[in-house]
Amino acid sequence: MNVHRIRKEMRNGKSIFDLPLRVTFYARVSTDKDEQRNSLENQVQYYTELIQSKLNWTYVEGYIDEGISGTSTKKRDSFNRMIADAKAGRFDFIITKEISRFSRSTLDSIQYTQELLAHDVGVLFQNDNINTLDSDSEFRLVVMAGVAQDEVRKLSERLKFGFRQAIKNGHVLGNDQLWGYDKKDCVLTINEEEARVVRRIFDLYANQQMGIRRISQTLYDEGFTSRKGNAFNVLTIRHILCNPKYKGWYCANKSQTVDYRSKRKIFLDESEWVMYPDPSIPAIVSEDLWDRAHALYKRRSRQMMSHQSAAEFHNRYPYSGKIICGEHGASFHRQVLKSTKGEKEVWQCRVYRNRGRAACPAPQLRTTELDQIMARIFDQLAQDQQAIVDAVVKVIQSVPDEHDYGRDALRIEEDLSAIRAKKDRLLEMSMAQALTIEEFKRRNDSFNEQVKGLEERLELLRSEEQKGRRSAQQLRNIKTALEEELSFKNGINSALVTTILDHIVVKKGSTKEEVRLEIHLKFGGPFGVVFNRENASFRFNRS
């Protein structure tokens, strides 16, 4: 039946029960507890009998959601199916208990009731005495739905208060699967078998200065595994190192819910955390050990963040990621060895670092030795110096041509013209009263946002094009600098090594006394090198 006709009949004195309508119901409970299930059964029975008792109504099977919150409609399958069936014209009227059953969100309530009315379907919120087929229902719905939404906010506040009271009473909240502890009735006790792993992690990290990935492999080699029998996840080790509970401290306020409806959270800075010693949390490691480990973790994190990207951090040393073990194909990692003579930078096969000499016989390489080898190779290439300089300059000259700035700018300008034409048509439609003021504003604002974004892209594109142009003088300066670098007057240049070196293979059969290398440059090679450490001699051959 048409909504307009229904309202006309009701204005003439008829009640909703007098009209020939196909009627269904919607019932929902937010938990799966027994008392809630009983309530749901009672709702179903009540609405079924109510609808069937009205002579002018035709009963349509109801829609039921169980154990689902009313804050959002996204996961309410029956509710969404009901909306789809309403649009398909399968019934005329829905009965539900109250607004908070239908939806606790003002936006959802109004949106869905308006959608239903647009398809000639009304809703009766029985306890709130709101029938959307009444002409004044929308105003009343806004007021009542606002109250329901405020109830969600109050519930959120009550939960937070309950958490605070539980903590004050010595109940430990949070993760029930915290490694190193058993938790029962909100009380933590130390699980000694797991606590051994926690203490070992802090010892390896703080006392032995070991990295997190190497800790994971060391634990696995020592027979310590996760609950599933795998090597410890790197993320798990990080969480253990950062959790103050391991030193017997309470820690809260790490995150904050900024929208109780969407439950969106933001993670707070450590300065905003709430931390204090808590007698109800038994410590697994000493405060001194935890503090040293945490300070080291933060220092390493700052070092990582100080670089523009993880890739830049990885490649800040000229040989990072470029030395490969011929035995396993694994990469060599940098290590700084300390002695009474000072520090020495060396490179070791990852397999050797993780599993020892028995797993990989490849010798470690010293950075000073690699620098000497690279200097000798560059020296041998002196006859090709001008060819290298010309090749690099050619690459620099070609960079601006790799990107067609003019083509991209033209596309953006075409998009801008198209959007401005749409804005003109939108204004014409508004003047012809084909659009409401609200609809005009919404669409016009959307177009303005698109225009702003395109204009910003165009400005950035033109800026990049300008940067890409290099003058003849700039190229001459670059050429002079390259020629000076390739003369090696000031020793080996690590940036030059990074630019020209592709990779180095430590060949099988290399020993501590005699290292055999295969060096690949980005513009040629490979170069075979045999380095004898006893007399510091080199033998080269170009393959």
mmCIF file with all atom_site columns, N, CA, C and O in Angstrom, residues 428-454:
data_model
loop_
_atom_site.group_PDB
_atom_site.id
_atom_site.type_symbol
_atom_site.label_atom_id
_atom_site.label_alt_id
_atom_site.label_comp_id
_atom_site.label_asym_id
_atom_site.label_entity_id
_atom_site.label_seq_id
_atom_site.pdbx_PDB_ins_code
_atom_site.Cartn_x
_atom_site.Cartn_y
_atom_site.Cartn_z
_atom_site.occupancy
_atom_site.B_iso_or_equiv
_atom_site.pdbx_formal_charge
_atom_site.auth_seq_id
_atom_site.auth_comp_id
_atom_site.auth_asym_id
_atom_site.auth_atom_id
_atom_site.pdbx_PDB_model_num
ATOM 1   N N  . GLU A 1 428 ? 23.278 25.215 -13.277 1.00 0.00 ? 428 GLU A N  1
ATOM 2   C CA . GLU A 1 428 ? 22.075 25.352 -14.111 1.00 0.00 ? 428 GLU A CA 1
ATOM 3   C C  . GLU A 1 428 ? 20.923 24.526 -13.551 1.00 0.00 ? 428 GLU A C  1
ATOM 4   O O  . GLU A 1 428 ? 19.780 24.983 -13.495 1.00 0.00 ? 428 GLU A O  1
ATOM 5   N N  . MET A 1 429 ? 21.230 23.287 -13.103 1.00 0.00 ? 429 MET A N  1
ATOM 6   C CA . MET A 1 429 ? 20.195 22.426 -12.522 1.00 0.00 ? 429 MET A CA 1
ATOM 7   C C  . MET A 1 429 ? 19.637 23.020 -11.237 1.00 0.00 ? 429 MET A C  1
ATOM 8   O O  . MET A 1 429 ? 18.432 22.963 -10.972 1.00 0.00 ? 429 MET A O  1
ATOM 9   N N  . SER A 1 430 ? 20.510 23.644 -10.444 1.00 0.00 ? 430 SER A N  1
ATOM 10  C CA . SER A 1 430 ? 20.055 24.259 -9.201  1.00 0.00 ? 430 SER A CA 1
ATOM 11  C C  . SER A 1 430 ? 19.147 25.446 -9.484  1.00 0.00 ? 430 SER A C  1
ATOM 12  O O  . SER A 1 430 ? 18.108 25.636 -8.831  1.00 0.00 ? 430 SER A O  1
ATOM 13  N N  . MET A 1 431 ? 19.534 26.265 -10.465 1.00 0.00 ? 431 MET A N  1
ATOM 14  C CA . MET A 1 431 ? 18.725 27.440 -10.816 1.00 0.00 ? 431 MET A CA 1
ATOM 15  C C  . MET A 1 431 ? 17.368 27.020 -11.376 1.00 0.00 ? 431 MET A C  1
ATOM 16  O O  . MET A 1 431 ? 16.372 27.730 -11.227 1.00 0.00 ? 431 MET A O  1
ATOM 17  N N  . ALA A 1 432 ? 17.351 25.844 -12.032 1.00 0.00 ? 432 ALA A N  1
ATOM 18  C CA . ALA A 1 432 ? 16.081 25.326 -12.567 1.00 0.00 ? 432 ALA A CA 1
ATOM 19  C C  . ALA A 1 432 ? 15.289 24.572 -11.501 1.00 0.00 ? 432 ALA A C  1
ATOM 20  O O  . ALA A 1 432 ? 14.256 23.979 -11.793 1.00 0.00 ? 432 ALA A O  1
ATOM 21  N N  . GLN A 1 433 ? 15.801 24.584 -10.254 1.00 0.00 ? 433 GLN A N  1
ATOM 22  C CA . GLN A 1 433 ? 15.166 23.916 -9.116  1.00 0.00 ? 433 GLN A CA 1
ATOM 23  C C  . GLN A 1 433 ? 15.015 22.414 -9.323  1.00 0.00 ? 433 GLN A C  1
ATOM 24  O O  . GLN A 1 433 ? 14.096 21.783 -8.797  1.00 0.00 ? 433 GLN A O  1
ATOM 25  N N  . ALA A 1 434 ? 15.965 21.852 -10.104 1.00 0.00 ? 434 ALA A N  1
ATOM 26  C CA . ALA A 1 434 ? 15.977 20.394 -10.283 1.00 0.00 ? 434 ALA A CA 1
ATOM 27  C C  . ALA A 1 434 ? 16.716 19.712 -9.140  1.00 0.00 ? 434 ALA A C  1
ATOM 28  O O  . ALA A 1 434 ? 16.684 18.489 -9.024  1.00 0.00 ? 434 ALA A O  1
ATOM 29  N N  . LEU A 1 435 ? 17.390 20.515 -8.305  1.00 0.00 ? 435 LEU A N  1
ATOM 30  C CA . LEU A 1 435 ? 18.117 19.995 -7.144  1.00 0.00 ? 435 LEU A CA 1
ATOM 31  C C  . LEU A 1 435 ? 17.751 20.799 -5.907  1.00 0.00 ? 435 LEU A C  1
ATOM 32  O O  . LEU A 1 435 ? 17.449 21.999 -6.011  1.00 0.00 ? 435 LEU A O  1
ATOM 33  N N  . THR A 1 436 ? 17.787 20.146 -4.756  1.00 0.00 ? 436 THR A N  1
ATOM 34  C CA . THR A 1 436 ? 17.625 20.877 -3.499  1.00 0.00 ? 436 THR A CA 1
ATOM 35  C C  . THR A 1 436 ? 18.918 21.622 -3.209  1.00 0.00 ? 436 THR A C  1
ATOM 36  O O  . THR A 1 436 ? 19.978 21.304 -3.761  1.00 0.00 ? 436 THR A O  1
ATOM 37  N N  . ILE A 1 437 ? 18.827 22.617 -2.330  1.00 0.00 ? 437 ILE A N  1
ATOM 38  C CA . ILE A 1 437 ? 20.013 23.387 -1.970  1.00 0.00 ? 437 ILE A CA 1
ATOM 39  C C  . ILE A 1 437 ? 21.063 22.470 -1.328  1.00 0.00 ? 437 ILE A C  1
ATOM 40  O O  . ILE A 1 437 ? 22.265 22.578 -1.586  1.00 0.00 ? 437 ILE A O  1
ATOM 41  N N  . GLU A 1 438 ? 20.565 21.526 -0.473  1.00 0.00 ? 438 GLU A N  1
ATOM 42  C CA . GLU A 1 438 ? 21.488 20.615 0.205   1.00 0.00 ? 438 GLU A CA 1
ATOM 43  C C  . GLU A 1 438 ? 22.221 19.725 -0.787  1.00 0.00 ? 438 GLU A C  1
ATOM 44  O O  . GLU A 1 438 ? 23.434 19.509 -0.677  1.00 0.00 ? 438 GLU A O  1
ATOM 45  N N  . GLU A 1 439 ? 21.471 19.203 -1.807  1.00 0.00 ? 439 GLU A N  1
ATOM 46  C CA . GLU A 1 439 ? 22.095 18.341 -2.801  1.00 0.00 ? 439 GLU A CA 1
ATOM 47  C C  . GLU A 1 439 ? 23.097 19.114 -3.647  1.00 0.00 ? 439 GLU A C  1
ATOM 48  O O  . GLU A 1 439 ? 24.178 18.627 -3.981  1.00 0.00 ? 439 GLU A O  1
ATOM 49  N N  . PHE A 1 440 ? 22.730 20.371 -4.013  1.00 0.00 ? 440 PHE A N  1
ATOM 50  C CA . PHE A 1 440 ? 23.652 21.210 -4.780  1.00 0.00 ? 440 PHE A CA 1
ATOM 51  C C  . PHE A 1 440 ? 24.935 21.437 -4.002  1.00 0.00 ? 440 PHE A C  1
ATOM 52  O O  . PHE A 1 440 ? 26.045 21.298 -4.534  1.00 0.00 ? 440 PHE A O  1
ATOM 53  N N  . LYS A 1 441 ? 24.795 21.775 -2.704  1.00 0.00 ? 441 LYS A N  1
ATOM 54  C CA . LYS A 1 441 ? 25.976 22.048 -1.880  1.00 0.00 ? 441 LYS A CA 1
ATOM 55  C C  . LYS A 1 441 ? 26.857 20.808 -1.759  1.00 0.00 ? 441 LYS A C  1
ATOM 56  O O  . LYS A 1 441 ? 28.087 20.883 -1.855  1.00 0.00 ? 441 LYS A O  1
ATOM 57  N N  . ARG A 1 442 ? 26.219 19.642 -1.553  1.00 0.00 ? 442 ARG A N  1
ATOM 58  C CA . ARG A 1 442 ? 26.994 18.411 -1.400  1.00 0.00 ? 442 ARG A CA 1
ATOM 59  C C  . ARG A 1 442 ? 27.795 18.107 -2.655  1.00 0.00 ? 442 ARG A C  1
ATOM 60  O O  . ARG A 1 442 ? 28.993 17.830 -2.604  1.00 0.00 ? 442 ARG A O  1
ATOM 61  N N  . ARG A 1 443 ? 27.120 18.196 -3.831  1.00 0.00 ? 443 ARG A N  1
ATOM 62  C CA . ARG A 1 443 ? 27.827 17.876 -5.085  1.00 0.00 ? 443 ARG A CA 1
ATOM 63  C C  . ARG A 1 443 ? 28.878 18.921 -5.417  1.00 0.00 ? 443 ARG A C  1
ATOM 64  O O  . ARG A 1 443 ? 29.974 18.603 -5.889  1.00 0.00 ? 443 ARG A O  1
ATOM 65  N N  . ASN A 1 444 ? 28.549 20.199 -5.172  1.00 0.00 ? 444 ASN A N  1
ATOM 66  C CA . ASN A 1 444 ? 29.487 21.271 -5.487  1.00 0.00 ? 444 ASN A CA 1
ATOM 67  C C  . ASN A 1 444 ? 30.729 21.180 -4.620  1.00 0.00 ? 444 ASN A C  1
ATOM 68  O O  . ASN A 1 444 ? 31.858 21.375 -5.100  1.00 0.00 ? 444 ASN A O  1
ATOM 69  N N  . ASP A 1 445 ? 30.546 20.860 -3.336  1.00 0.00 ? 445 ASP A N  1
ATOM 70  C CA . ASP A 1 445 ? 31.695 20.689 -2.443  1.00 0.00 ? 445 ASP A CA 1
ATOM 71  C C  . ASP A 1 445 ? 32.584 19.546 -2.914  1.00 0.00 ? 445 ASP A C  1
ATOM 72  O O  . ASP A 1 445 ? 33.814 19.623 -2.838  1.00 0.00 ? 445 ASP A O  1
ATOM 73  N N  . SER A 1 446 ? 31.957 18.470 -3.398  1.00 0.00 ? 446 SER A N  1
ATOM 74  C CA . SER A 1 446 ? 32.721 17.330 -3.901  1.00 0.00 ? 446 SER A CA 1
ATOM 75  C C  . SER A 1 446 ? 33.559 17.730 -5.113  1.00 0.00 ? 446 SER A C  1
ATOM 76  O O  . SER A 1 446 ? 34.734 17.388 -5.223  1.00 0.00 ? 446 SER A O  1
ATOM 77  N N  . PHE A 1 447 ? 32.939 18.490 -6.029  1.00 0.00 ? 447 PHE A N  1
ATOM 78  C CA . PHE A 1 447 ? 33.678 18.961 -7.209  1.00 0.00 ? 447 PHE A CA 1
ATOM 79  C C  . PHE A 1 447 ? 34.833 19.881 -6.804  1.00 0.00 ? 447 PHE A C  1
ATOM 80  O O  . PHE A 1 447 ? 35.926 19.817 -7.367  1.00 0.00 ? 447 PHE A O  1
ATOM 81  N N  . ASN A 1 448 ? 34.585 20.760 -5.819  1.00 0.00 ? 448 ASN A N  1
ATOM 82  C CA . ASN A 1 448 ? 35.634 21.681 -5.364  1.00 0.00 ? 448 ASN A CA 1
ATOM 83  C C  . ASN A 1 448 ? 36.824 20.925 -4.791  1.00 0.00 ? 448 ASN A C  1
ATOM 84  O O  . ASN A 1 448 ? 37.979 21.310 -5.003  1.00 0.00 ? 448 ASN A O  1
ATOM 85  N N  . GLU A 1 449 ? 36.535 19.856 -4.055  1.00 0.00 ? 449 GLU A N  1
ATOM 86  C CA . GLU A 1 449 ? 37.616 19.034 -3.505  1.00 0.00 ? 449 GLU A CA 1
ATOM 87  C C  . GLU A 1 449 ? 38.440 18.403 -4.622  1.00 0.00 ? 449 GLU A C  1
ATOM 88  O O  . GLU A 1 449 ? 39.678 18.333 -4.554  1.00 0.00 ? 449 GLU A O  1
ATOM 89  N N  . GLN A 1 450 ? 37.748 17.912 -5.671  1.00 0.00 ? 450 GLN A N  1
ATOM 90  C CA . GLN A 1 450 ? 38.456 17.307 -6.803  1.00 0.00 ? 450 GLN A CA 1
ATOM 91  C C  . GLN A 1 450 ? 39.331 18.335 -7.519  1.00 0.00 ? 450 GLN A C  1
ATOM 92  O O  . GLN A 1 450 ? 40.473 18.051 -7.894  1.00 0.00 ? 450 GLN A O  1
ATOM 93  N N  . VAL A 1 451 ? 38.781 19.554 -7.697  1.00 0.00 ? 451 VAL A N  1
ATOM 94  C CA . VAL A 1 451 ? 39.536 20.623 -8.355  1.00 0.00 ? 451 VAL A CA 1
ATOM 95  C C  . VAL A 1 451 ? 40.781 20.971 -7.549  1.00 0.00 ? 451 VAL A C  1
ATOM 96  O O  . VAL A 1 451 ? 41.890 21.107 -8.090  1.00 0.00 ? 451 VAL A O  1
ATOM 97  N N  . LYS A 1 452 ? 40.609 21.088 -6.230  1.00 0.00 ? 452 LYS A N  1
ATOM 98  C CA . LYS A 1 452 ? 41.733 21.425 -5.361  1.00 0.00 ? 452 LYS A CA 1
ATOM 99  C C  . LYS A 1 452 ? 42.837 20.372 -5.462  1.00 0.00 ? 452 LYS A C  1
ATOM 100 O O  . LYS A 1 452 ? 44.025 20.696 -5.569  1.00 0.00 ? 452 LYS A O  1
ATOM 101 N N  . GLY A 1 453 ? 42.435 19.082 -5.428  1.00 0.00 ? 453 GLY A N  1
ATOM 102 C CA . GLY A 1 453 ? 43.413 18.005 -5.522  1.00 0.00 ? 453 GLY A CA 1
ATOM 103 C C  . GLY A 1 453 ? 44.163 18.021 -6.847  1.00 0.00 ? 453 GLY A C  1
ATOM 104 O O  . GLY A 1 453 ? 45.384 17.844 -6.883  1.00 0.00 ? 453 GLY A O  1
ATOM 105 N N  . LEU A 1 454 ? 43.443 18.257 -7.960  1.00 0.00 ? 454 LEU A N  1
ATOM 106 C CA . LEU A 1 454 ? 44.079 18.287 -9.274  1.00 0.00 ? 454 LEU A CA 1
ATOM 107 C C  . LEU A 1 454 ? 45.015 19.478 -9.417  1.00 0.00 ? 454 LEU A C  1
ATOM 108 O O  . LEU A 1 454 ? 46.103 19.364 -10.007 1.00 0.00 ? 454 LEU A O  1
#
